[in-house]
């Protein structure tokens, strides 16, 4: 959990925070890079395991038209225009995680939250 979130009550801060969300995005990025390198196709079981987890991620997130996640994390910038890395352009669809991500992105931009 991010240090500046510790002052907020538990009902605002979830168990899965901003840092965890960013770690999930990086993990998915590394998974995609490995799948491309290993040439995983629709004929492989791994392909369907990846797609199933992608569907769950899509359900729990929404499009990020302002690319706030990419702008808040420079290491994701290189994927800005690459449609294969679509998850870098998604944000949590509300809830405690959505609230924390919005707060952290605003903090990175130097805005009050």
PDB file of N, CA and C in Angstrom:
ATOM      1  N   UNK A   1       0.852  -1.171   0.000  1.00  0.00           N
ATOM      2  CA  UNK A   1       0.000   0.000   0.000  1.00  0.00           C
ATOM      3  C   UNK A   1       0.897   1.232   0.000  1.00  0.00           C
ATOM      4  N   UNK A   2       0.498   2.216  -0.760  1.00  0.00           N
ATOM      5  CA  UNK A   2       1.268   3.448  -0.838  1.00  0.00           C
ATOM      6  C   UNK A   2       1.260   4.158   0.511  1.00  0.00           C
ATOM      7  N   UNK A   3       2.394   4.753   0.859  1.00  0.00           N
ATOM      8  CA  UNK A   3       2.557   5.362   2.175  1.00  0.00           C
ATOM      9  C   UNK A   3       1.513   6.436   2.468  1.00  0.00           C
ATOM     10  N   UNK A   4       1.163   7.246   1.464  1.00  0.00           N
ATOM     11  CA  UNK A   4       0.224   8.330   1.744  1.00  0.00           C
ATOM     12  C   UNK A   4      -1.219   7.846   1.886  1.00  0.00           C
ATOM     13  N   UNK A   5      -1.486   6.573   1.673  1.00  0.00           N
ATOM     14  CA  UNK A   5      -2.836   6.031   1.837  1.00  0.00           C
ATOM     15  C   UNK A   5      -3.070   5.501   3.244  1.00  0.00           C
ATOM     16  N   UNK A   6      -2.042   5.381   4.041  1.00  0.00           N
ATOM     17  CA  UNK A   6      -2.167   4.788   5.372  1.00  0.00           C
ATOM     18  C   UNK A   6      -3.068   5.600   6.308  1.00  0.00           C
ATOM     19  N   UNK A   7      -3.217   6.883   6.053  1.00  0.00           N
ATOM     20  CA  UNK A   7      -4.018   7.723   6.941  1.00  0.00           C
ATOM     21  C   UNK A   7      -5.521   7.576   6.701  1.00  0.00           C
ATOM     22  N   UNK A   8      -5.922   6.874   5.656  1.00  0.00           N
ATOM     23  CA  UNK A   8      -7.333   6.747   5.340  1.00  0.00           C
ATOM     24  C   UNK A   8      -7.934   5.491   5.970  1.00  0.00           C
ATOM     25  N   UNK A   9      -9.210   5.539   6.305  1.00  0.00           N
ATOM     26  CA  UNK A   9      -9.851   4.384   6.937  1.00  0.00           C
ATOM     27  C   UNK A   9      -9.902   3.176   6.013  1.00  0.00           C
ATOM     28  N   UNK A  10      -9.981   1.995   6.599  1.00  0.00           N
ATOM     29  CA  UNK A  10      -9.941   0.739   5.850  1.00  0.00           C
ATOM     30  C   UNK A  10     -11.049   0.638   4.811  1.00  0.00           C
ATOM     31  N   UNK A  11     -12.204   1.280   5.053  1.00  0.00           N
ATOM     32  CA  UNK A  11     -13.290   1.167   4.077  1.00  0.00           C
ATOM     33  C   UNK A  11     -12.993   1.924   2.786  1.00  0.00           C
ATOM     34  N   UNK A  12     -11.994   2.810   2.795  1.00  0.00           N
ATOM     35  CA  UNK A  12     -11.603   3.530   1.592  1.00  0.00           C
ATOM     36  C   UNK A  12     -10.473   2.800   0.872  1.00  0.00           C
ATOM     37  N   UNK A  13      -9.560   2.234   1.615  1.00  0.00           N
ATOM     38  CA  UNK A  13      -8.398   1.570   1.045  1.00  0.00           C
ATOM     39  C   UNK A  13      -8.646   0.072   0.996  1.00  0.00           C
ATOM     40  N   UNK A  14      -8.550  -0.501  -0.192  1.00  0.00           N
ATOM     41  CA  UNK A  14      -8.747  -1.936  -0.343  1.00  0.00           C
ATOM     42  C   UNK A  14      -7.462  -2.705  -0.090  1.00  0.00           C
ATOM     43  N   UNK A  15      -7.564  -4.008  -0.157  1.00  0.00           N
ATOM     44  CA  UNK A  15      -6.390  -4.868   0.036  1.00  0.00           C
ATOM     45  C   UNK A  15      -5.449  -4.807  -1.167  1.00  0.00           C
ATOM     46  N   UNK A  16      -6.006  -4.551  -2.322  1.00  0.00           N
ATOM     47  CA  UNK A  16      -5.250  -4.518  -3.576  1.00  0.00           C
ATOM     48  C   UNK A  16      -5.128  -3.057  -3.971  1.00  0.00           C
ATOM     49  N   UNK A  17      -3.941  -2.467  -3.830  1.00  0.00           N
ATOM     50  CA  UNK A  17      -3.768  -1.041  -4.029  1.00  0.00           C
ATOM     51  C   UNK A  17      -3.114  -0.661  -5.343  1.00  0.00           C
ATOM     52  N   UNK A  18      -2.768   0.603  -5.431  1.00  0.00           N
ATOM     53  CA  UNK A  18      -2.152   1.168  -6.639  1.00  0.00           C
ATOM     54  C   UNK A  18      -0.891   0.393  -7.039  1.00  0.00           C
ATOM     55  N   UNK A  19      -0.008   0.177  -6.080  1.00  0.00           N
ATOM     56  CA  UNK A  19       1.237  -0.539  -6.391  1.00  0.00           C
ATOM     57  C   UNK A  19       0.949  -1.950  -6.894  1.00  0.00           C
ATOM     58  N   UNK A  20      -0.041  -2.601  -6.310  1.00  0.00           N
ATOM     59  CA  UNK A  20      -0.426  -3.946  -6.756  1.00  0.00           C
ATOM     60  C   UNK A  20      -0.986  -3.902  -8.177  1.00  0.00           C
ATOM     61  N   UNK A  21      -1.796  -2.885  -8.454  1.00  0.00           N
ATOM     62  CA  UNK A  21      -2.361  -2.730  -9.796  1.00  0.00           C
ATOM     63  C   UNK A  21      -1.245  -2.540 -10.818  1.00  0.00           C
ATOM     64  N   UNK A  22      -0.290  -1.680 -10.495  1.00  0.00           N
ATOM     65  CA  UNK A  22       0.832  -1.453 -11.409  1.00  0.00           C
ATOM     66  C   UNK A  22       1.646  -2.735 -11.587  1.00  0.00           C
ATOM     67  N   UNK A  23       1.859  -3.474 -10.506  1.00  0.00           N
ATOM     68  CA  UNK A  23       2.567  -4.757 -10.607  1.00  0.00           C
ATOM     69  C   UNK A  23       1.820  -5.715 -11.533  1.00  0.00           C
ATOM     70  N   UNK A  24       0.491  -5.717 -11.452  1.00  0.00           N
ATOM     71  CA  UNK A  24      -0.312  -6.580 -12.324  1.00  0.00           C
ATOM     72  C   UNK A  24      -0.129  -6.178 -13.789  1.00  0.00           C
ATOM     73  N   UNK A  25      -0.073  -4.881 -14.054  1.00  0.00           N
ATOM     74  CA  UNK A  25       0.135  -4.419 -15.432  1.00  0.00           C
ATOM     75  C   UNK A  25       1.512  -4.844 -15.942  1.00  0.00           C
ATOM     76  N   UNK A  26       2.530  -4.699 -15.101  1.00  0.00           N
ATOM     77  CA  UNK A  26       3.874  -5.120 -15.508  1.00  0.00           C
ATOM     78  C   UNK A  26       3.941  -6.629 -15.706  1.00  0.00           C
ATOM     79  N   UNK A  27       3.284  -7.379 -14.837  1.00  0.00           N
ATOM     80  CA  UNK A  27       3.278  -8.839 -14.974  1.00  0.00           C
ATOM     81  C   UNK A  27       2.624  -9.245 -16.287  1.00  0.00           C
ATOM     82  N   UNK A  28       1.501  -8.599 -16.614  1.00  0.00           N
ATOM     83  CA  UNK A  28       0.816  -8.921 -17.862  1.00  0.00           C
ATOM     84  C   UNK A  28       1.679  -8.536 -19.059  1.00  0.00           C
ATOM     85  N   UNK A  29       2.422  -7.445 -18.946  1.00  0.00           N
ATOM     86  CA  UNK A  29       3.319  -7.026 -20.021  1.00  0.00           C
ATOM     87  C   UNK A  29       4.416  -8.064 -20.239  1.00  0.00           C
ATOM     88  N   UNK A  30       5.019  -8.536 -19.151  1.00  0.00           N
ATOM     89  CA  UNK A  30       6.068  -9.555 -19.272  1.00  0.00           C
ATOM     90  C   UNK A  30       5.502 -10.860 -19.823  1.00  0.00           C
ATOM     91  N   UNK A  31       4.278 -11.191 -19.425  1.00  0.00           N
ATOM     92  CA  UNK A  31       3.619 -12.389 -19.938  1.00  0.00           C
ATOM     93  C   UNK A  31       3.420 -12.280 -21.451  1.00  0.00           C
ATOM     94  N   UNK A  32       2.987 -11.119 -21.911  1.00  0.00           N
ATOM     95  CA  UNK A  32       2.785 -10.914 -23.358  1.00  0.00           C
ATOM     96  C   UNK A  32       4.103 -11.026 -24.109  1.00  0.00           C
ATOM     97  N   UNK A  33       5.145 -10.429 -23.559  1.00  0.00           N
ATOM     98  CA  UNK A  33       6.447 -10.501 -24.210  1.00  0.00           C
ATOM     99  C   UNK A  33       6.931 -11.954 -24.291  1.00  0.00           C
ATOM    100  N   UNK A  34       6.716 -12.723 -23.228  1.00  0.00           N
ATOM    101  CA  UNK A  34       7.110 -14.133 -23.229  1.00  0.00           C
ATOM    102  C   UNK A  34       6.268 -14.931 -24.226  1.00  0.00           C
ATOM    103  N   UNK A  35       4.961 -14.653 -24.266  1.00  0.00           N
ATOM    104  CA  UNK A  35       4.082 -15.369 -25.196  1.00  0.00           C
ATOM    105  C   UNK A  35       4.492 -15.102 -26.641  1.00  0.00           C
ATOM    106  N   UNK A  36       4.862 -13.866 -26.939  1.00  0.00           N
ATOM    107  CA  UNK A  36       5.316 -13.534 -28.289  1.00  0.00           C
ATOM    108  C   UNK A  36       6.632 -14.238 -28.609  1.00  0.00           C
ATOM    109  N   UNK A  37       7.534 -14.233 -27.642  1.00  0.00           N
ATOM    110  CA  UNK A  37       8.837 -14.865 -27.849  1.00  0.00           C
ATOM    111  C   UNK A  37       8.709 -16.383 -28.021  1.00  0.00           C
ATOM    112  N   UNK A  38       7.797 -16.976 -27.254  1.00  0.00           N
ATOM    113  CA  UNK A  38       7.597 -18.429 -27.320  1.00  0.00           C
ATOM    114  C   UNK A  38       6.619 -18.840 -28.426  1.00  0.00           C
ATOM    115  N   UNK A  39       6.081 -17.846 -29.102  1.00  0.00           N
ATOM    116  CA  UNK A  39       5.145 -18.072 -30.202  1.00  0.00           C
ATOM    117  C   UNK A  39       3.932 -18.893 -29.771  1.00  0.00           C
ATOM    118  N   UNK A  40       3.341 -18.502 -28.658  1.00  0.00           N
ATOM    119  CA  UNK A  40       2.129 -19.162 -28.166  1.00  0.00           C
ATOM    120  C   UNK A  40       0.973 -18.784 -29.085  1.00  0.00           C
ATOM    121  N   UNK A  41       0.245 -19.795 -29.550  1.00  0.00           N
ATOM    122  CA  UNK A  41      -0.857 -19.588 -30.489  1.00  0.00           C
ATOM    123  C   UNK A  41      -2.136 -20.207 -29.946  1.00  0.00           C
ATOM    124  N   UNK A  42      -3.214 -20.105 -30.720  1.00  0.00           N
ATOM    125  CA  UNK A  42      -4.498 -20.668 -30.319  1.00  0.00           C
ATOM    126  C   UNK A  42      -4.443 -22.183 -30.150  1.00  0.00           C
ATOM    127  N   UNK A  43      -3.425 -22.806 -30.636  1.00  0.00           N
ATOM    128  CA  UNK A  43      -3.263 -24.250 -30.467  1.00  0.00           C
ATOM    129  C   UNK A  43      -2.669 -24.643 -29.115  1.00  0.00           C
ATOM    130  N   UNK A  44      -2.294 -23.668 -28.313  1.00  0.00           N
ATOM    131  CA  UNK A  44      -1.657 -23.928 -27.021  1.00  0.00           C
ATOM    132  C   UNK A  44      -2.621 -23.641 -25.871  1.00  0.00           C
ATOM    133  N   UNK A  45      -2.541 -24.460 -24.823  1.00  0.00           N
ATOM    134  CA  UNK A  45      -3.384 -24.265 -23.634  1.00  0.00           C
ATOM    135  C   UNK A  45      -3.109 -22.916 -22.972  1.00  0.00           C
ATOM    136  N   UNK A  46      -1.854 -22.501 -23.000  1.00  0.00           N
ATOM    137  CA  UNK A  46      -1.477 -21.229 -22.377  1.00  0.00           C
ATOM    138  C   UNK A  46      -2.229 -20.045 -22.996  1.00  0.00           C
ATOM    139  N   UNK A  47      -2.483 -20.138 -24.276  1.00  0.00           N
ATOM    140  CA  UNK A  47      -3.203 -19.077 -24.976  1.00  0.00           C
ATOM    141  C   UNK A  47      -4.563 -18.835 -24.315  1.00  0.00           C
ATOM    142  N   UNK A  48      -5.280 -19.909 -24.015  1.00  0.00           N
ATOM    143  CA  UNK A  48      -6.619 -19.792 -23.439  1.00  0.00           C
ATOM    144  C   UNK A  48      -6.575 -19.371 -21.962  1.00  0.00           C
ATOM    145  N   UNK A  49      -5.537 -19.764 -21.255  1.00  0.00           N
ATOM    146  CA  UNK A  49      -5.387 -19.322 -19.867  1.00  0.00           C
ATOM    147  C   UNK A  49      -5.150 -17.804 -19.834  1.00  0.00           C
ATOM    148  N   UNK A  50      -4.340 -17.324 -20.744  1.00  0.00           N
ATOM    149  CA  UNK A  50      -4.077 -15.886 -20.820  1.00  0.00           C
ATOM    150  C   UNK A  50      -5.356 -15.138 -21.190  1.00  0.00           C
ATOM    151  N   UNK A  51      -6.072 -15.639 -22.184  1.00  0.00           N
ATOM    152  CA  UNK A  51      -7.304 -14.959 -22.633  1.00  0.00           C
ATOM    153  C   UNK A  51      -8.377 -14.967 -21.543  1.00  0.00           C
ATOM    154  N   UNK A  52      -8.463 -16.019 -20.757  1.00  0.00           N
ATOM    155  CA  UNK A  52      -9.448 -16.076 -19.670  1.00  0.00           C
ATOM    156  C   UNK A  52      -9.130 -15.018 -18.612  1.00  0.00           C
ATOM    157  N   UNK A  53      -7.859 -14.877 -18.259  1.00  0.00           N
ATOM    158  CA  UNK A  53      -7.490 -13.859 -17.275  1.00  0.00           C
ATOM    159  C   UNK A  53      -7.692 -12.457 -17.859  1.00  0.00           C
ATOM    160  N   UNK A  54      -7.474 -12.312 -19.169  1.00  0.00           N
ATOM    161  CA  UNK A  54      -7.714 -11.024 -19.820  1.00  0.00           C
ATOM    162  C   UNK A  54      -9.194 -10.635 -19.721  1.00  0.00           C
ATOM    163  N   UNK A  55     -10.081 -11.592 -19.912  1.00  0.00           N
ATOM    164  CA  UNK A  55     -11.515 -11.292 -19.819  1.00  0.00           C
ATOM    165  C   UNK A  55     -11.887 -10.816 -18.424  1.00  0.00           C
ATOM    166  N   UNK A  56     -11.355 -11.456 -17.417  1.00  0.00           N
ATOM    167  CA  UNK A  56     -11.613 -11.027 -16.043  1.00  0.00           C
ATOM    168  C   UNK A  56     -11.094  -9.605 -15.825  1.00  0.00           C
ATOM    169  N   UNK A  57      -9.912  -9.332 -16.335  1.00  0.00           N
ATOM    170  CA  UNK A  57      -9.344  -7.981 -16.201  1.00  0.00           C
ATOM    171  C   UNK A  57     -10.227  -6.953 -16.900  1.00  0.00           C
ATOM    172  N   UNK A  58     -10.733  -7.306 -18.083  1.00  0.00           N
ATOM    173  CA  UNK A  58     -11.617  -6.378 -18.811  1.00  0.00           C
ATOM    174  C   UNK A  58     -12.891  -6.092 -18.022  1.00  0.00           C
ATOM    175  N   UNK A  59     -13.416  -7.100 -17.359  1.00  0.00           N
ATOM    176  CA  UNK A  59     -14.640  -6.944 -16.570  1.00  0.00           C
ATOM    177  C   UNK A  59     -14.415  -5.984 -15.400  1.00  0.00           C
ATOM    178  N   UNK A  60     -13.243  -6.037 -14.800  1.00  0.00           N
ATOM    179  CA  UNK A  60     -12.943  -5.247 -13.608  1.00  0.00           C
ATOM    180  C   UNK A  60     -12.375  -3.861 -13.903  1.00  0.00           C
ATOM    181  N   UNK A  61     -12.163  -3.565 -15.179  1.00  0.00           N
ATOM    182  CA  UNK A  61     -11.566  -2.291 -15.562  1.00  0.00           C
ATOM    183  C   UNK A  61     -12.391  -1.631 -16.664  1.00  0.00           C
ATOM    184  N   UNK A  62     -11.992  -0.405 -16.994  1.00  0.00           N
ATOM    185  CA  UNK A  62     -12.628   0.301 -18.105  1.00  0.00           C
ATOM    186  C   UNK A  62     -11.545   1.016 -18.908  1.00  0.00           C
ATOM    187  N   UNK A  63     -11.907   1.454 -20.116  1.00  0.00           N
ATOM    188  CA  UNK A  63     -10.945   2.164 -20.952  1.00  0.00           C
ATOM    189  C   UNK A  63     -10.423   3.406 -20.236  1.00  0.00           C
ATOM    190  N   UNK A  64      -9.196   3.731 -20.515  1.00  0.00           N
ATOM    191  CA  UNK A  64      -8.516   4.893 -19.948  1.00  0.00           C
ATOM    192  C   UNK A  64      -8.234   5.867 -21.093  1.00  0.00           C
ATOM    193  N   UNK A  65      -9.257   6.634 -21.537  1.00  0.00           N
ATOM    194  CA  UNK A  65      -9.078   7.488 -22.712  1.00  0.00           C
ATOM    195  C   UNK A  65      -8.016   8.576 -22.539  1.00  0.00           C
ATOM    196  N   UNK A  66      -7.748   8.969 -21.308  1.00  0.00           N
ATOM    197  CA  UNK A  66      -6.737  10.000 -21.058  1.00  0.00           C
ATOM    198  C   UNK A  66      -5.355   9.422 -20.792  1.00  0.00           C
ATOM    199  N   UNK A  67      -5.242   8.094 -20.835  1.00  0.00           N
ATOM    200  CA  UNK A  67      -3.963   7.405 -20.638  1.00  0.00           C
ATOM    201  C   UNK A  67      -3.276   7.815 -19.341  1.00  0.00           C
ATOM    202  N   UNK A  68      -4.053   7.955 -18.280  1.00  0.00           N
ATOM    203  CA  UNK A  68      -3.479   8.401 -17.008  1.00  0.00           C
ATOM    204  C   UNK A  68      -2.520   7.382 -16.413  1.00  0.00           C
ATOM    205  N   UNK A  69      -2.774   6.105 -16.629  1.00  0.00           N
ATOM    206  CA  UNK A  69      -1.867   5.076 -16.106  1.00  0.00           C
ATOM    207  C   UNK A  69      -0.519   5.169 -16.813  1.00  0.00           C
ATOM    208  N   UNK A  70      -0.553   5.265 -18.131  1.00  0.00           N
ATOM    209  CA  UNK A  70       0.701   5.378 -18.888  1.00  0.00           C
ATOM    210  C   UNK A  70       1.454   6.639 -18.478  1.00  0.00           C
ATOM    211  N   UNK A  71       0.735   7.738 -18.301  1.00  0.00           N
ATOM    212  CA  UNK A  71       1.387   8.986 -17.924  1.00  0.00           C
ATOM    213  C   UNK A  71       1.933   8.955 -16.502  1.00  0.00           C
ATOM    214  N   UNK A  72       1.338   8.134 -15.644  1.00  0.00           N
ATOM    215  CA  UNK A  72       1.818   8.067 -14.266  1.00  0.00           C
ATOM    216  C   UNK A  72       2.977   7.093 -14.099  1.00  0.00           C
ATOM    217  N   UNK A  73       3.219   6.273 -15.101  1.00  0.00           N
ATOM    218  CA  UNK A  73       4.288   5.279 -15.011  1.00  0.00           C
ATOM    219  C   UNK A  73       5.121   5.315 -16.287  1.00  0.00           C
ATOM    220  N   UNK A  74       6.255   5.990 -16.262  1.00  0.00           N
ATOM    221  CA  UNK A  74       7.092   6.142 -17.461  1.00  0.00           C
ATOM    222  C   UNK A  74       7.494   4.820 -18.127  1.00  0.00           C
ATOM    223  N   UNK A  75       7.613   3.755 -17.357  1.00  0.00           N
ATOM    224  CA  UNK A  75       8.026   2.477 -17.949  1.00  0.00           C
ATOM    225  C   UNK A  75       6.969   1.901 -18.887  1.00  0.00           C
ATOM    226  N   UNK A  76       5.735   2.399 -18.821  1.00  0.00           N
ATOM    227  CA  UNK A  76       4.678   1.926 -19.713  1.00  0.00           C
ATOM    228  C   UNK A  76       4.570   2.777 -20.978  1.00  0.00           C
ATOM    229  N   UNK A  77       5.266   3.896 -21.006  1.00  0.00           N
ATOM    230  CA  UNK A  77       5.189   4.836 -22.133  1.00  0.00           C
ATOM    231  C   UNK A  77       5.466   4.165 -23.473  1.00  0.00           C
ATOM    232  N   UNK A  78       6.403   3.236 -23.502  1.00  0.00           N
ATOM    233  CA  UNK A  78       6.769   2.609 -24.779  1.00  0.00           C
ATOM    234  C   UNK A  78       5.621   1.796 -25.379  1.00  0.00           C
ATOM    235  N   UNK A  79       4.577   1.514 -24.595  1.00  0.00           N
ATOM    236  CA  UNK A  79       3.442   0.736 -25.091  1.00  0.00           C
ATOM    237  C   UNK A  79       2.248   1.611 -25.462  1.00  0.00           C
ATOM    238  N   UNK A  80       2.427   2.905 -25.409  1.00  0.00           N
ATOM    239  CA  UNK A  80       1.325   3.855 -25.644  1.00  0.00           C
ATOM    240  C   UNK A  80       0.572   3.566 -26.945  1.00  0.00           C
ATOM    241  N   UNK A  81       1.270   3.354 -28.028  1.00  0.00           N
ATOM    242  CA  UNK A  81       0.628   3.191 -29.331  1.00  0.00           C
ATOM    243  C   UNK A  81       0.469   1.726 -29.763  1.00  0.00           C
ATOM    244  N   UNK A  82       0.914   0.803 -28.946  1.00  0.00           N
ATOM    245  CA  UNK A  82       0.885  -0.617 -29.328  1.00  0.00           C
ATOM    246  C   UNK A  82      -0.398  -1.286 -28.850  1.00  0.00           C
ATOM    247  N   UNK A  83      -1.285  -1.607 -29.769  1.00  0.00           N
ATOM    248  CA  UNK A  83      -2.580  -2.216 -29.439  1.00  0.00           C
ATOM    249  C   UNK A  83      -2.428  -3.579 -28.766  1.00  0.00           C
ATOM    250  N   UNK A  84      -1.300  -4.251 -28.949  1.00  0.00           N
ATOM    251  CA  UNK A  84      -1.078  -5.541 -28.292  1.00  0.00           C
ATOM    252  C   UNK A  84      -0.982  -5.416 -26.775  1.00  0.00           C
ATOM    253  N   UNK A  85      -0.704  -4.224 -26.292  1.00  0.00           N
ATOM    254  CA  UNK A  85      -0.567  -3.983 -24.852  1.00  0.00           C
ATOM    255  C   UNK A  85      -1.755  -3.156 -24.349  1.00  0.00           C
ATOM    256  N   UNK A  86      -2.948  -3.592 -24.702  1.00  0.00           N
ATOM    257  CA  UNK A  86      -4.195  -2.882 -24.399  1.00  0.00           C
ATOM    258  C   UNK A  86      -4.413  -2.660 -22.907  1.00  0.00           C
ATOM    259  N   UNK A  87      -3.939  -3.547 -22.047  1.00  0.00           N
ATOM    260  CA  UNK A  87      -4.169  -3.435 -20.590  1.00  0.00           C
ATOM    261  C   UNK A  87      -3.494  -2.210 -19.984  1.00  0.00           C
ATOM    262  N   UNK A  88      -2.493  -1.659 -20.677  1.00  0.00           N
ATOM    263  CA  UNK A  88      -1.848  -0.450 -20.167  1.00  0.00           C
ATOM    264  C   UNK A  88      -2.740   0.774 -20.352  1.00  0.00           C
ATOM    265  N   UNK A  89      -3.830   0.602 -21.082  1.00  0.00           N
ATOM    266  CA  UNK A  89      -4.796   1.678 -21.302  1.00  0.00           C
ATOM    267  C   UNK A  89      -6.134   1.355 -20.642  1.00  0.00           C
ATOM    268  N   UNK A  90      -6.074   0.708 -19.481  1.00  0.00           N
ATOM    269  CA  UNK A  90      -7.273   0.370 -18.701  1.00  0.00           C
ATOM    270  C   UNK A  90      -7.077   0.875 -17.272  1.00  0.00           C
ATOM    271  N   UNK A  91      -8.168   1.261 -16.635  1.00  0.00           N
ATOM    272  CA  UNK A  91      -8.140   1.688 -15.239  1.00  0.00           C
ATOM    273  C   UNK A  91      -9.232   0.946 -14.482  1.00  0.00           C
ATOM    274  N   UNK A  92      -9.081   0.789 -13.168  1.00  0.00           N
ATOM    275  CA  UNK A  92     -10.104   0.092 -12.376  1.00  0.00           C
ATOM    276  C   UNK A  92     -11.467   0.751 -12.557  1.00  0.00           C
ATOM    277  N   UNK A  93     -12.486  -0.062 -12.574  1.00  0.00           N
ATOM    278  CA  UNK A  93     -13.850   0.430 -12.773  1.00  0.00           C
ATOM    279  C   UNK A  93     -14.501   0.727 -11.431  1.00  0.00           C
ATOM    280  N   UNK A  94     -13.967   1.734 -10.730  1.00  0.00           N
ATOM    281  CA  UNK A  94     -14.539   2.164  -9.463  1.00  0.00           C
ATOM    282  C   UNK A  94     -14.008   1.382  -8.268  1.00  0.00           C
ATOM    283  N   UNK A  95     -14.732   1.463  -7.161  1.00  0.00           N
ATOM    284  CA  UNK A  95     -14.350   0.774  -5.935  1.00  0.00           C
ATOM    285  C   UNK A  95     -13.139   1.395  -5.275  1.00  0.00           C
ATOM    286  N   UNK A  96     -12.683   0.752  -4.226  1.00  0.00           N
ATOM    287  CA  UNK A  96     -11.542   1.258  -3.464  1.00  0.00           C
ATOM    288  C   UNK A  96     -10.294   1.364  -4.332  1.00  0.00           C
ATOM    289  N   UNK A  97     -10.078   0.381  -5.209  1.00  0.00           N
ATOM    290  CA  UNK A  97      -8.901   0.426  -6.074  1.00  0.00           C
ATOM    291  C   UNK A  97      -8.998   1.586  -7.061  1.00  0.00           C
ATOM    292  N   UNK A  98     -10.157   1.779  -7.649  1.00  0.00           N
ATOM    293  CA  UNK A  98     -10.337   2.898  -8.565  1.00  0.00           C
ATOM    294  C   UNK A  98     -10.083   4.226  -7.884  1.00  0.00           C
ATOM    295  N   UNK A  99     -10.562   4.342  -6.657  1.00  0.00           N
ATOM    296  CA  UNK A  99     -10.357   5.557  -5.873  1.00  0.00           C
ATOM    297  C   UNK A  99      -8.868   5.778  -5.614  1.00  0.00           C
ATOM    298  N   UNK A 100      -8.178   4.740  -5.199  1.00  0.00           N
ATOM    299  CA  UNK A 100      -6.748   4.882  -4.899  1.00  0.00           C
ATOM    300  C   UNK A 100      -5.944   5.192  -6.152  1.00  0.00           C
ATOM    301  N   UNK A 101      -6.253   4.529  -7.258  1.00  0.00           N
ATOM    302  CA  UNK A 101      -5.526   4.800  -8.496  1.00  0.00           C
ATOM    303  C   UNK A 101      -5.725   6.252  -8.917  1.00  0.00           C
ATOM    304  N   UNK A 102      -6.961   6.746  -8.856  1.00  0.00           N
ATOM    305  CA  UNK A 102      -7.220   8.152  -9.201  1.00  0.00           C
ATOM    306  C   UNK A 102      -6.430   9.094  -8.299  1.00  0.00           C
ATOM    307  N   UNK A 103      -6.395   8.802  -7.017  1.00  0.00           N
ATOM    308  CA  UNK A 103      -5.659   9.648  -6.069  1.00  0.00           C
ATOM    309  C   UNK A 103      -4.170   9.628  -6.370  1.00  0.00           C
ATOM    310  N   UNK A 104      -3.620   8.466  -6.644  1.00  0.00           N
ATOM    311  CA  UNK A 104      -2.185   8.360  -6.892  1.00  0.00           C
ATOM    312  C   UNK A 104      -1.807   9.044  -8.201  1.00  0.00           C
ATOM    313  N   UNK A 105      -2.629   8.887  -9.230  1.00  0.00           N
ATOM    314  CA  UNK A 105      -2.351   9.530 -10.509  1.00  0.00           C
ATOM    315  C   UNK A 105      -2.392  11.043 -10.343  1.00  0.00           C
ATOM    316  N   UNK A 106      -3.366  11.533  -9.595  1.00  0.00           N
ATOM    317  CA  UNK A 106      -3.439  12.979  -9.341  1.00  0.00           C
ATOM    318  C   UNK A 106      -2.199  13.444  -8.571  1.00  0.00           C
ATOM    319  N   UNK A 107      -1.747  12.656  -7.626  1.00  0.00           N
ATOM    320  CA  UNK A 107      -0.554  13.019  -6.846  1.00  0.00           C
ATOM    321  C   UNK A 107       0.670  13.074  -7.750  1.00  0.00           C
ATOM    322  N   UNK A 108       0.805  12.101  -8.660  1.00  0.00           N
ATOM    323  CA  UNK A 108       1.939  12.082  -9.588  1.00  0.00           C
ATOM    324  C   UNK A 108       1.910  13.335 -10.449  1.00  0.00           C
ATOM    325  N   UNK A 109       0.727  13.773 -10.823  1.00  0.00           N
ATOM    326  CA  UNK A 109       0.588  14.975 -11.653  1.00  0.00           C
ATOM    327  C   UNK A 109       0.729  16.261 -10.845  1.00  0.00           C
ATOM    328  N   UNK A 110       0.863  16.131  -9.537  1.00  0.00           N
ATOM    329  CA  UNK A 110       1.007  17.309  -8.689  1.00  0.00           C
ATOM    330  C   UNK A 110      -0.312  17.981  -8.365  1.00  0.00           C
ATOM    331  N   UNK A 111      -1.421  17.266  -8.530  1.00  0.00           N
ATOM    332  CA  UNK A 111      -2.742  17.823  -8.247  1.00  0.00           C
ATOM    333  C   UNK A 111      -3.195  17.421  -6.853  1.00  0.00           C
ATOM    334  N   UNK A 112      -4.036  18.243  -6.241  1.00  0.00           N
ATOM    335  CA  UNK A 112      -4.602  17.884  -4.931  1.00  0.00           C
ATOM    336  C   UNK A 112      -5.631  16.787  -5.127  1.00  0.00           C
ATOM    337  N   UNK A 113      -5.795  15.968  -4.092  1.00  0.00           N
ATOM    338  CA  UNK A 113      -6.800  14.913  -4.177  1.00  0.00           C
ATOM    339  C   UNK A 113      -7.643  14.876  -2.951  1.00  0.00           C
TER     340      UNK A 113
END
